[in-house]
């Protein structure tokens, strides 16, 4: 049983499920499935963090040794400067867990003691990253009209 399923707020629970399953729209994930270009460099560019990678750098993708910053879960949650202010506001024990987090060990952040503040933080970052996403509709509420 996954602890994040106990989160009451639907949007935060959904955010945690998407992070847990890598079913989100961060470029590191969506870039894998894009069909634009087939060479290694253009694949790397599609997964690059658009905040941290200069938009002019797309032309550099064809140069040897081009190494863009990939927008994966760790970059998004721990190192991307776009989210420095929300990161500074984190409770110390959550911040400590984030900073000691090793790649591919996302499950550690789903610990019962970290779940509520981490889900609040992760959902807040998703709202900043994807402001165009509509808020949750009330499809789960029972219909009261007529």
CSV table of N, CA, C and O in Angstrom, one decimal, residues 10-136:
chain,number,residue,atom,x,y,z
A,10,UNK,N,-7.3,15.9,-3.5
A,10,UNK,CA,-7.2,15.2,-4.8
A,10,UNK,C,-6.0,15.6,-5.6
A,10,UNK,O,-5.3,14.8,-6.1
A,11,UNK,N,-5.8,16.9,-5.8
A,11,UNK,CA,-4.8,17.4,-6.7
A,11,UNK,C,-3.4,17.0,-6.2
A,11,UNK,O,-2.5,16.7,-7.0
A,12,UNK,N,-3.2,17.1,-4.9
A,12,UNK,CA,-1.9,16.6,-4.3
A,12,UNK,C,-1.7,15.1,-4.4
A,12,UNK,O,-0.6,14.7,-4.8
A,13,UNK,N,-2.7,14.4,-4.2
A,13,UNK,CA,-2.6,12.9,-4.4
A,13,UNK,C,-2.4,12.6,-5.8
A,13,UNK,O,-1.5,11.7,-6.1
A,14,UNK,N,-3.0,13.3,-6.8
A,14,UNK,CA,-2.8,13.0,-8.2
A,14,UNK,C,-1.3,13.4,-8.6
A,14,UNK,O,-0.7,12.6,-9.3
A,15,UNK,N,-0.8,14.5,-8.0
A,15,UNK,CA,0.5,14.9,-8.3
A,15,UNK,C,1.5,13.8,-7.8
A,15,UNK,O,2.4,13.5,-8.6
A,16,UNK,N,1.3,13.3,-6.6
A,16,UNK,CA,2.2,12.3,-6.1
A,16,UNK,C,2.1,11.0,-6.9
A,16,UNK,O,3.1,10.4,-7.2
A,17,UNK,N,0.9,10.6,-7.3
A,17,UNK,CA,0.8,9.4,-8.2
A,17,UNK,C,1.5,9.6,-9.5
A,17,UNK,O,2.2,8.7,-10.0
A,18,UNK,N,1.4,10.8,-10.1
A,18,UNK,CA,2.1,11.0,-11.4
A,18,UNK,C,3.6,11.0,-11.2
A,18,UNK,O,4.3,10.4,-12.0
A,19,UNK,N,4.1,11.6,-10.1
A,19,UNK,CA,5.6,11.5,-9.9
A,19,UNK,C,6.0,10.1,-9.6
A,19,UNK,O,7.0,9.6,-10.1
A,20,UNK,N,5.2,9.4,-8.9
A,20,UNK,CA,5.6,8.0,-8.5
A,20,UNK,C,5.6,7.1,-9.7
A,20,UNK,O,6.5,6.2,-9.9
A,21,UNK,N,4.7,7.3,-10.7
A,21,UNK,CA,4.6,6.5,-11.9
A,21,UNK,C,5.3,7.1,-13.1
A,21,UNK,O,5.3,6.5,-14.2
A,22,UNK,N,6.0,8.2,-12.9
A,22,UNK,CA,6.6,8.9,-14.0
A,22,UNK,C,5.6,9.2,-15.1
A,22,UNK,O,5.9,9.1,-16.3
A,23,UNK,N,4.4,9.6,-14.7
A,23,UNK,CA,3.3,9.9,-15.6
A,23,UNK,C,3.0,11.4,-15.5
A,23,UNK,O,1.9,11.8,-15.2
A,24,UNK,N,4.0,12.2,-15.8
A,24,UNK,CA,3.9,13.6,-15.7
A,24,UNK,C,4.4,14.3,-17.0
A,24,UNK,O,4.8,13.5,-18.0
A,25,UNK,N,4.4,15.6,-17.1
A,25,UNK,CA,4.7,16.2,-18.3
A,25,UNK,C,6.1,16.9,-18.3
A,25,UNK,O,6.4,17.8,-19.1
A,26,UNK,N,7.0,16.5,-17.4
A,26,UNK,CA,8.3,17.1,-17.4
A,26,UNK,C,9.0,16.7,-18.6
A,26,UNK,O,8.8,15.5,-19.1
A,27,UNK,N,9.9,17.5,-19.2
A,27,UNK,CA,10.5,17.2,-20.5
A,27,UNK,C,11.3,16.0,-20.5
A,27,UNK,O,11.4,15.3,-21.5
A,28,UNK,N,11.9,15.6,-19.4
A,28,UNK,CA,12.7,14.4,-19.3
A,28,UNK,C,11.8,13.2,-19.7
A,28,UNK,O,12.3,12.2,-20.2
A,29,UNK,N,10.5,13.2,-19.3
A,29,UNK,CA,9.6,12.1,-19.6
A,29,UNK,C,9.0,12.3,-21.0
A,29,UNK,O,9.0,11.4,-21.8
A,30,UNK,N,8.4,13.5,-21.3
A,30,UNK,CA,7.8,13.7,-22.6
A,30,UNK,C,8.7,13.6,-23.8
A,30,UNK,O,8.4,13.2,-24.9
A,31,UNK,N,10.0,14.0,-23.5
A,31,UNK,CA,11.0,14.0,-24.6
A,31,UNK,C,11.3,12.6,-25.1
A,31,UNK,O,11.8,12.4,-26.2
A,32,UNK,N,11.1,11.6,-24.2
A,32,UNK,CA,11.3,10.3,-24.7
A,32,UNK,C,10.4,9.8,-25.8
A,32,UNK,O,10.8,9.0,-26.6
A,33,UNK,N,9.2,10.4,-25.8
A,33,UNK,CA,8.2,9.9,-26.7
A,33,UNK,C,8.0,10.8,-27.9
A,33,UNK,O,7.2,10.5,-28.7
A,34,UNK,N,8.6,11.9,-27.9
A,34,UNK,CA,8.5,12.8,-29.0
A,34,UNK,C,9.1,12.2,-30.3
A,34,UNK,O,10.1,11.6,-30.2
A,35,UNK,N,8.5,12.5,-31.4
A,35,UNK,CA,9.0,11.9,-32.6
A,35,UNK,C,9.8,12.8,-33.4
A,35,UNK,O,10.3,12.5,-34.5
A,36,UNK,N,10.1,14.0,-32.9
A,36,UNK,CA,10.9,15.0,-33.6
A,36,UNK,C,12.4,14.7,-33.6
A,36,UNK,O,12.9,14.6,-32.5
A,37,UNK,N,13.0,14.4,-34.7
A,37,UNK,CA,14.4,14.1,-34.8
A,37,UNK,C,14.7,12.8,-34.2
A,37,UNK,O,14.0,12.3,-33.3
A,38,UNK,N,15.7,12.1,-34.7
A,38,UNK,CA,16.0,10.8,-34.2
A,38,UNK,C,17.5,10.7,-33.8
A,38,UNK,O,17.8,9.7,-33.2
A,39,UNK,N,18.3,11.7,-34.0
A,39,UNK,CA,19.6,11.6,-33.6
A,39,UNK,C,19.7,11.9,-32.1
A,39,UNK,O,18.9,12.4,-31.5
A,40,UNK,N,20.8,11.4,-31.5
A,40,UNK,CA,21.0,11.5,-30.0
A,40,UNK,C,20.9,12.9,-29.5
A,40,UNK,O,20.3,13.1,-28.5
A,41,UNK,N,21.5,13.8,-30.2
A,41,UNK,CA,21.6,15.2,-29.7
A,41,UNK,C,20.2,15.8,-29.7
A,41,UNK,O,19.8,16.5,-28.7
A,42,UNK,N,19.4,15.6,-30.7
A,42,UNK,CA,18.0,16.2,-30.7
A,42,UNK,C,17.1,15.5,-29.6
A,42,UNK,O,16.3,16.1,-29.0
A,43,UNK,N,17.4,14.2,-29.4
A,43,UNK,CA,16.7,13.5,-28.3
A,43,UNK,C,17.0,14.2,-27.0
A,43,UNK,O,16.1,14.4,-26.1
A,44,UNK,N,18.3,14.4,-26.8
A,44,UNK,CA,18.7,15.1,-25.5
A,44,UNK,C,18.1,16.4,-25.4
A,44,UNK,O,17.6,16.8,-24.3
A,45,UNK,N,18.0,17.2,-26.4
A,45,UNK,CA,17.4,18.5,-26.3
A,45,UNK,C,16.0,18.5,-26.0
A,45,UNK,O,15.5,19.3,-25.2
A,46,UNK,N,15.2,17.5,-26.5
A,46,UNK,CA,13.8,17.4,-26.2
A,46,UNK,C,13.6,17.1,-24.7
A,46,UNK,O,12.5,17.4,-24.2
A,47,UNK,N,14.6,16.5,-24.0
A,47,UNK,CA,14.4,16.2,-22.6
A,47,UNK,C,15.0,17.3,-21.7
A,47,UNK,O,14.9,17.2,-20.5
A,48,UNK,N,15.6,18.4,-22.3
A,48,UNK,CA,16.2,19.4,-21.6
A,48,UNK,C,15.3,20.3,-20.8
A,48,UNK,O,14.1,20.6,-21.3
A,49,UNK,N,15.7,20.8,-19.7
A,49,UNK,CA,14.9,21.8,-18.9
A,49,UNK,C,15.0,23.1,-19.7
A,49,UNK,O,16.0,23.6,-19.9
A,50,UNK,N,13.8,23.6,-20.0
A,50,UNK,CA,13.8,24.8,-20.8
A,50,UNK,C,14.1,26.1,-20.0
A,50,UNK,O,14.4,27.1,-20.5
A,51,UNK,N,14.0,25.9,-18.7
A,51,UNK,CA,14.3,27.0,-17.8
A,51,UNK,C,15.9,27.1,-17.7
A,51,UNK,O,16.4,28.2,-17.7
A,52,UNK,N,16.5,26.0,-17.6
A,52,UNK,CA,18.0,26.0,-17.4
A,52,UNK,C,18.8,26.0,-18.7
A,52,UNK,O,20.0,26.2,-18.6
A,53,UNK,N,18.1,25.6,-19.8
A,53,UNK,CA,18.8,25.6,-21.0
A,53,UNK,C,18.5,26.8,-21.9
A,53,UNK,O,17.3,27.1,-22.0
A,54,UNK,N,19.5,27.5,-22.3
A,54,UNK,CA,19.2,28.7,-23.1
A,54,UNK,C,18.5,28.2,-24.4
A,54,UNK,O,18.9,27.2,-25.0
A,55,UNK,N,17.5,29.0,-24.8
A,55,UNK,CA,16.7,28.6,-26.0
A,55,UNK,C,17.6,28.6,-27.2
A,55,UNK,O,17.3,27.9,-28.2
A,56,UNK,N,18.6,29.4,-27.2
A,56,UNK,CA,19.6,29.4,-28.3
A,56,UNK,C,20.4,28.1,-28.4
A,56,UNK,O,21.0,27.8,-29.3
A,57,UNK,N,20.4,27.4,-27.2
A,57,UNK,CA,21.2,26.2,-27.2
A,57,UNK,C,20.7,25.0,-28.0
A,57,UNK,O,21.3,24.1,-28.3
A,58,UNK,N,19.4,25.2,-28.5
A,58,UNK,CA,18.9,24.1,-29.3
A,58,UNK,C,19.7,23.9,-30.6
A,58,UNK,O,19.9,22.8,-31.0
A,59,UNK,N,20.3,25.0,-31.1
A,59,UNK,CA,21.2,24.8,-32.2
A,59,UNK,C,22.5,24.1,-31.9
A,59,UNK,O,23.1,23.6,-32.8
A,60,UNK,N,22.8,24.2,-30.6
A,60,UNK,CA,24.1,23.5,-30.2
A,60,UNK,C,23.9,22.0,-30.1
A,60,UNK,O,24.9,21.2,-29.9
A,61,UNK,N,22.7,21.5,-30.1
A,61,UNK,CA,22.4,20.1,-29.9
A,61,UNK,C,23.1,19.2,-30.9
A,61,UNK,O,23.3,18.0,-30.6
A,62,UNK,N,23.4,19.7,-32.0
A,62,UNK,CA,24.1,18.9,-33.0
A,62,UNK,C,25.6,18.9,-32.9
A,62,UNK,O,26.3,18.2,-33.6
A,63,UNK,N,26.1,19.7,-31.9
A,63,UNK,CA,27.6,19.7,-31.7
A,63,UNK,C,28.0,18.5,-30.8
A,63,UNK,O,27.2,18.1,-30.0
A,64,UNK,N,29.2,18.0,-31.0
A,64,UNK,CA,29.7,16.9,-30.2
A,64,UNK,C,29.8,17.4,-28.7
A,64,UNK,O,30.1,18.6,-28.5
A,65,UNK,N,29.6,16.5,-27.8
A,65,UNK,CA,29.7,16.8,-26.4
A,65,UNK,C,28.7,17.8,-25.8
A,65,UNK,O,28.9,18.4,-24.8
A,66,UNK,N,27.6,18.0,-26.5
A,66,UNK,CA,26.5,18.8,-26.0
A,66,UNK,C,25.8,18.1,-24.9
A,66,UNK,O,25.4,16.9,-25.1
A,67,UNK,N,25.7,18.6,-23.8
A,67,UNK,CA,25.1,17.9,-22.6
A,67,UNK,C,24.1,18.8,-21.9
A,67,UNK,O,24.4,19.5,-21.0
A,68,UNK,N,22.8,18.8,-22.4
A,68,UNK,CA,21.9,19.7,-21.7
A,68,UNK,C,21.5,19.2,-20.3
A,68,UNK,O,21.7,18.1,-20.0
A,69,UNK,N,20.9,20.1,-19.6
A,69,UNK,CA,20.4,19.7,-18.2
A,69,UNK,C,19.0,19.1,-18.5
A,69,UNK,O,18.1,19.8,-18.9
A,70,UNK,N,18.9,17.8,-18.1
A,70,UNK,CA,17.6,17.1,-18.3
A,70,UNK,C,16.6,17.4,-17.2
A,70,UNK,O,16.9,17.5,-16.1
A,71,UNK,N,15.4,17.7,-17.7
A,71,UNK,CA,14.3,18.0,-16.7
A,71,UNK,C,13.7,16.7,-16.2
A,71,UNK,O,12.6,16.3,-16.7
A,72,UNK,N,14.4,16.1,-15.3
A,72,UNK,CA,13.8,14.9,-14.7
A,72,UNK,C,13.3,15.2,-13.3
A,72,UNK,O,13.3,16.4,-12.9
A,73,UNK,N,12.8,14.2,-12.6
A,73,UNK,CA,12.2,14.5,-11.3
A,73,UNK,C,13.2,15.1,-10.3
A,73,UNK,O,12.8,16.0,-9.6
A,74,UNK,N,14.4,14.6,-10.3
A,74,UNK,CA,15.4,15.1,-9.4
A,74,UNK,C,15.7,16.6,-9.7
A,74,UNK,O,15.8,17.4,-8.8
A,75,UNK,N,15.9,16.9,-11.0
A,75,UNK,CA,16.2,18.3,-11.3
A,75,UNK,C,15.0,19.2,-11.0
A,75,UNK,O,15.2,20.3,-10.4
A,76,UNK,N,13.8,18.8,-11.3
A,76,UNK,CA,12.6,19.5,-11.0
A,76,UNK,C,12.5,19.8,-9.5
A,76,UNK,O,12.2,20.9,-9.1
A,77,UNK,N,12.6,18.8,-8.7
A,77,UNK,CA,12.3,18.9,-7.3
A,77,UNK,C,13.5,19.4,-6.5
A,77,UNK,O,13.3,20.1,-5.4
A,78,UNK,N,14.7,19.2,-6.9
A,78,UNK,CA,15.9,19.5,-6.1
A,78,UNK,C,16.8,20.7,-6.6
A,78,UNK,O,17.2,21.5,-5.8
A,79,UNK,N,17.0,20.8,-7.9
A,79,UNK,CA,18.1,21.7,-8.4
A,79,UNK,C,17.6,22.8,-9.3
A,79,UNK,O,18.4,23.8,-9.4
A,80,UNK,N,16.5,22.7,-9.9
A,80,UNK,CA,16.1,23.8,-10.9
A,80,UNK,C,15.9,25.1,-10.2
A,80,UNK,O,15.2,25.2,-9.2
A,81,UNK,N,16.7,26.2,-10.6
A,81,UNK,CA,16.6,27.4,-9.9
A,81,UNK,C,15.2,28.1,-10.0
A,81,UNK,O,15.0,29.0,-9.2
A,82,UNK,N,14.4,27.7,-10.9
A,82,UNK,CA,13.1,28.3,-11.0
A,82,UNK,C,12.3,28.1,-9.7
A,82,UNK,O,11.4,28.9,-9.3
A,83,UNK,N,12.6,27.1,-8.9
A,83,UNK,CA,11.8,26.7,-7.7
A,83,UNK,C,12.6,27.0,-6.4
A,83,UNK,O,12.3,26.4,-5.4
A,84,UNK,N,13.7,27.8,-6.5
A,84,UNK,CA,14.4,28.1,-5.3
A,84,UNK,C,13.6,28.7,-4.2
A,84,UNK,O,13.8,28.3,-3.0
A,85,UNK,N,12.7,29.6,-4.5
A,85,UNK,CA,11.9,30.2,-3.4
A,85,UNK,C,11.0,29.2,-2.7
A,85,UNK,O,11.0,29.1,-1.5
A,86,UNK,N,10.2,28.4,-3.4
A,86,UNK,CA,9.4,27.4,-2.7
A,86,UNK,C,10.3,26.4,-2.0
A,86,UNK,O,10.0,25.9,-0.9
A,87,UNK,N,11.5,26.1,-2.5
A,87,UNK,CA,12.4,25.1,-1.9
A,87,UNK,C,12.9,25.7,-0.5
A,87,UNK,O,13.0,25.0,0.5
A,88,UNK,N,13.2,27.0,-0.5
A,88,UNK,CA,13.7,27.6,0.7
A,88,UNK,C,12.6,27.6,1.8
A,88,UNK,O,12.9,27.6,3.0
A,89,UNK,N,11.3,27.6,1.4
A,89,UNK,CA,10.2,27.6,2.4
A,89,UNK,C,9.9,26.2,3.0
A,89,UNK,O,9.1,26.1,3.9
A,90,UNK,N,10.6,25.2,2.5
A,90,UNK,CA,10.3,23.9,3.0
A,90,UNK,C,10.7,23.7,4.4
A,90,UNK,O,11.7,24.3,4.9
A,91,UNK,N,10.0,22.8,5.1
A,91,UNK,CA,10.4,22.5,6.5
A,91,UNK,C,11.8,21.8,6.4
A,91,UNK,O,12.1,21.1,5.5
A,92,UNK,N,12.6,22.0,7.5
A,92,UNK,CA,14.0,21.5,7.4
A,92,UNK,C,14.1,20.0,7.2
A,92,UNK,O,15.0,19.6,6.4
A,93,UNK,N,13.2,19.2,7.8
A,93,UNK,CA,13.4,17.7,7.6
A,93,UNK,C,13.1,17.3,6.1
A,93,UNK,O,13.6,16.4,5.6
A,94,UNK,N,12.2,18.1,5.5
A,94,UNK,CA,11.8,17.8,4.1
A,94,UNK,C,13.0,18.3,3.2
A,94,UNK,O,13.4,17.5,2.3
A,95,UNK,N,13.5,19.4,3.5
A,95,UNK,CA,14.6,20.0,2.7
A,95,UNK,C,15.8,19.1,2.8
A,95,UNK,O,16.5,18.8,1.9
A,96,UNK,N,16.1,18.6,4.0
A,96,UNK,CA,17.2,17.6,4.3
A,96,UNK,C,17.0,16.4,3.5
A,96,UNK,O,18.0,15.9,2.9
A,97,UNK,N,15.8,15.8,3.4
A,97,UNK,CA,15.5,14.6,2.6
A,97,UNK,C,15.7,14.9,1.2
A,97,UNK,O,16.3,14.0,0.5
A,98,UNK,N,15.3,16.0,0.7
A,98,UNK,CA,15.5,16.4,-0.7
A,98,UNK,C,17.0,16.5,-1.1
A,98,UNK,O,17.4,16.0,-2.1
A,99,UNK,N,17.7,17.2,-0.3
A,99,UNK,CA,19.1,17.4,-0.6
A,99,UNK,C,20.0,16.1,-0.5
A,99,UNK,O,21.0,16.0,-1.1
A,100,UNK,N,19.5,15.2,0.3
A,100,UNK,CA,20.3,13.9,0.4
A,100,UNK,C,19.8,12.8,-0.5
A,100,UNK,O,20.3,11.7,-0.5
A,101,UNK,N,18.8,13.2,-1.3
A,101,UNK,CA,18.1,12.2,-2.2
A,101,UNK,C,19.1,11.9,-3.3
A,101,UNK,O,19.7,12.7,-4.0
A,102,UNK,N,19.2,10.6,-3.6
A,102,UNK,CA,20.0,10.1,-4.7
A,102,UNK,C,19.1,9.8,-5.9
A,102,UNK,O,18.0,9.5,-5.7
A,103,UNK,N,19.7,9.9,-7.1
A,103,UNK,CA,18.9,9.7,-8.3
A,103,UNK,C,18.2,8.3,-8.2
A,103,UNK,O,18.8,7.4,-7.7
A,104,UNK,N,17.1,8.3,-8.8
A,104,UNK,CA,16.3,7.0,-8.9
A,104,UNK,C,15.8,6.5,-7.6
A,104,UNK,O,15.5,5.3,-7.5
A,105,UNK,N,15.8,7.3,-6.5
A,105,UNK,CA,15.3,6.8,-5.2
A,105,UNK,C,14.2,7.7,-4.8
A,105,UNK,O,14.1,8.1,-3.6
A,106,UNK,N,13.3,8.0,-5.7
A,106,UNK,CA,12.1,8.9,-5.4
A,106,UNK,C,11.3,8.3,-4.3
A,106,UNK,O,10.7,9.1,-3.5
A,107,UNK,N,11.2,7.0,-4.2
A,107,UNK,CA,10.3,6.4,-3.2
A,107,UNK,C,10.7,6.8,-1.7
A,107,UNK,O,9.8,6.9,-0.9
A,108,UNK,N,11.9,7.2,-1.5
A,108,UNK,CA,12.3,7.7,-0.1
A,108,UNK,C,11.5,8.9,0.2
A,108,UNK,O,11.3,9.2,1.4
A,109,UNK,N,11.2,9.7,-0.7
A,109,UNK,CA,10.4,10.9,-0.5
A,109,UNK,C,9.0,10.7,-0.2
A,109,UNK,O,8.2,11.6,0.1
A,110,UNK,N,8.6,9.5,-0.4
A,110,UNK,CA,7.2,9.1,-0.2
A,110,UNK,C,7.0,8.5,1.2
A,110,UNK,O,6.0,7.8,1.5
A,111,UNK,N,8.0,8.7,2.1
A,111,UNK,CA,7.9,8.3,3.4
A,111,UNK,C,6.7,8.9,4.2
A,111,UNK,O,6.4,10.0,3.9
A,112,UNK,N,6.1,8.1,5.1
A,112,UNK,CA,5.0,8.6,5.8
A,112,UNK,C,5.2,9.9,6.5
A,112,UNK,O,4.3,10.8,6.5
A,113,UNK,N,6.3,10.1,7.1
A,113,UNK,CA,6.6,11.4,7.8
A,113,UNK,C,6.8,12.6,6.9
A,113,UNK,O,6.7,13.7,7.3
A,114,UNK,N,7.2,12.3,5.7
A,114,UNK,CA,7.4,13.4,4.7
A,114,UNK,C,6.3,13.7,3.8
A,114,UNK,O,6.2,14.7,3.1
A,115,UNK,N,5.3,12.8,3.8
A,115,UNK,CA,4.3,12.8,2.8
A,115,UNK,C,3.5,14.1,2.6
A,115,UNK,O,3.4,14.7,1.6
A,116,UNK,N,3.0,14.6,3.7
A,116,UNK,CA,2.1,15.8,3.6
A,116,UNK,C,2.9,17.1,3.2
A,116,UNK,O,2.5,17.7,2.2
A,117,UNK,N,4.0,17.4,3.8
A,117,UNK,CA,4.8,18.6,3.3
A,117,UNK,C,5.4,18.4,1.9
A,117,UNK,O,5.4,19.3,1.1
A,118,UNK,N,5.8,17.2,1.6
A,118,UNK,CA,6.4,16.9,0.3
A,118,UNK,C,5.3,17.0,-0.8
A,118,UNK,O,5.6,17.6,-1.8
A,119,UNK,N,4.1,16.5,-0.5
A,119,UNK,CA,3.1,16.5,-1.5
A,119,UNK,C,2.6,18.0,-1.7
A,119,UNK,O,2.4,18.4,-2.9
A,120,UNK,N,2.6,18.8,-0.7
A,120,UNK,CA,2.3,20.2,-0.8
A,120,UNK,C,3.3,20.9,-1.7
A,120,UNK,O,3.0,21.7,-2.6
A,121,UNK,N,4.6,20.6,-1.4
A,121,UNK,CA,5.7,21.2,-2.2
A,121,UNK,C,5.7,20.8,-3.6
A,121,UNK,O,5.7,21.6,-4.5
A,122,UNK,N,5.6,19.5,-3.9
A,122,UNK,CA,5.6,18.9,-5.2
A,122,UNK,C,4.4,19.5,-6.0
A,122,UNK,O,4.6,19.9,-7.2
A,123,UNK,N,3.2,19.5,-5.4
A,123,UNK,CA,2.1,20.1,-6.1
A,123,UNK,C,2.3,21.6,-6.4
A,123,UNK,O,1.9,22.0,-7.5
A,124,UNK,N,2.8,22.3,-5.5
A,124,UNK,CA,3.1,23.7,-5.7
A,124,UNK,C,4.0,23.9,-6.9
A,124,UNK,O,3.8,24.8,-7.7
A,125,UNK,N,5.0,23.1,-7.0
A,125,UNK,CA,6.0,23.2,-8.2
A,125,UNK,C,5.3,22.9,-9.5
A,125,UNK,O,5.5,23.5,-10.5
A,126,UNK,N,4.4,21.9,-9.5
A,126,UNK,CA,3.7,21.5,-10.7
A,126,UNK,C,2.8,22.7,-11.1
A,126,UNK,O,2.6,22.9,-12.3
A,127,UNK,N,2.2,23.4,-10.2
A,127,UNK,CA,1.3,24.5,-10.5
A,127,UNK,C,2.2,25.6,-11.1
A,127,UNK,O,1.7,26.3,-12.1
A,128,UNK,N,3.4,25.9,-10.6
A,128,UNK,CA,4.3,26.8,-11.2
A,128,UNK,C,4.7,26.4,-12.6
A,128,UNK,O,4.7,27.2,-13.5
A,129,UNK,N,5.1,25.1,-12.7
A,129,UNK,CA,5.6,24.6,-14.0
A,129,UNK,C,4.6,24.5,-15.1
A,129,UNK,O,4.8,24.8,-16.3
A,130,UNK,N,3.3,24.2,-14.7
A,130,UNK,CA,2.3,24.0,-15.7
A,130,UNK,C,1.1,24.9,-15.3
A,130,UNK,O,0.0,24.4,-15.0
A,131,UNK,N,1.2,26.2,-15.4
A,131,UNK,CA,0.1,27.1,-15.0
A,131,UNK,C,-1.1,27.0,-15.9
A,131,UNK,O,-2.2,27.4,-15.5
A,132,UNK,N,-0.9,26.4,-17.1
A,132,UNK,CA,-2.0,26.3,-18.1
A,132,UNK,C,-2.9,25.1,-17.7
A,132,UNK,O,-4.0,25.0,-18.3
A,133,UNK,N,-2.5,24.3,-16.8
A,133,UNK,CA,-3.4,23.1,-16.4
A,133,UNK,C,-4.6,23.6,-15.7
A,133,UNK,O,-4.5,24.4,-14.7
A,134,UNK,N,-5.8,23.2,-16.1
A,134,UNK,CA,-7.0,23.6,-15.4
A,134,UNK,C,-7.0,23.0,-14.0
A,134,UNK,O,-6.5,21.9,-13.8
A,135,UNK,N,-7.6,23.7,-13.0
A,135,UNK,CA,-7.8,23.1,-11.7
A,135,UNK,C,-8.7,21.9,-11.8
A,135,UNK,O,-9.5,21.8,-12.8
A,136,UNK,N,-8.7,21.0,-10.8
A,136,UNK,CA,-9.5,19.8,-10.8
A,136,UNK,C,-10.9,20.2,-10.9
A,136,UNK,O,-11.4,21.1,-10.2
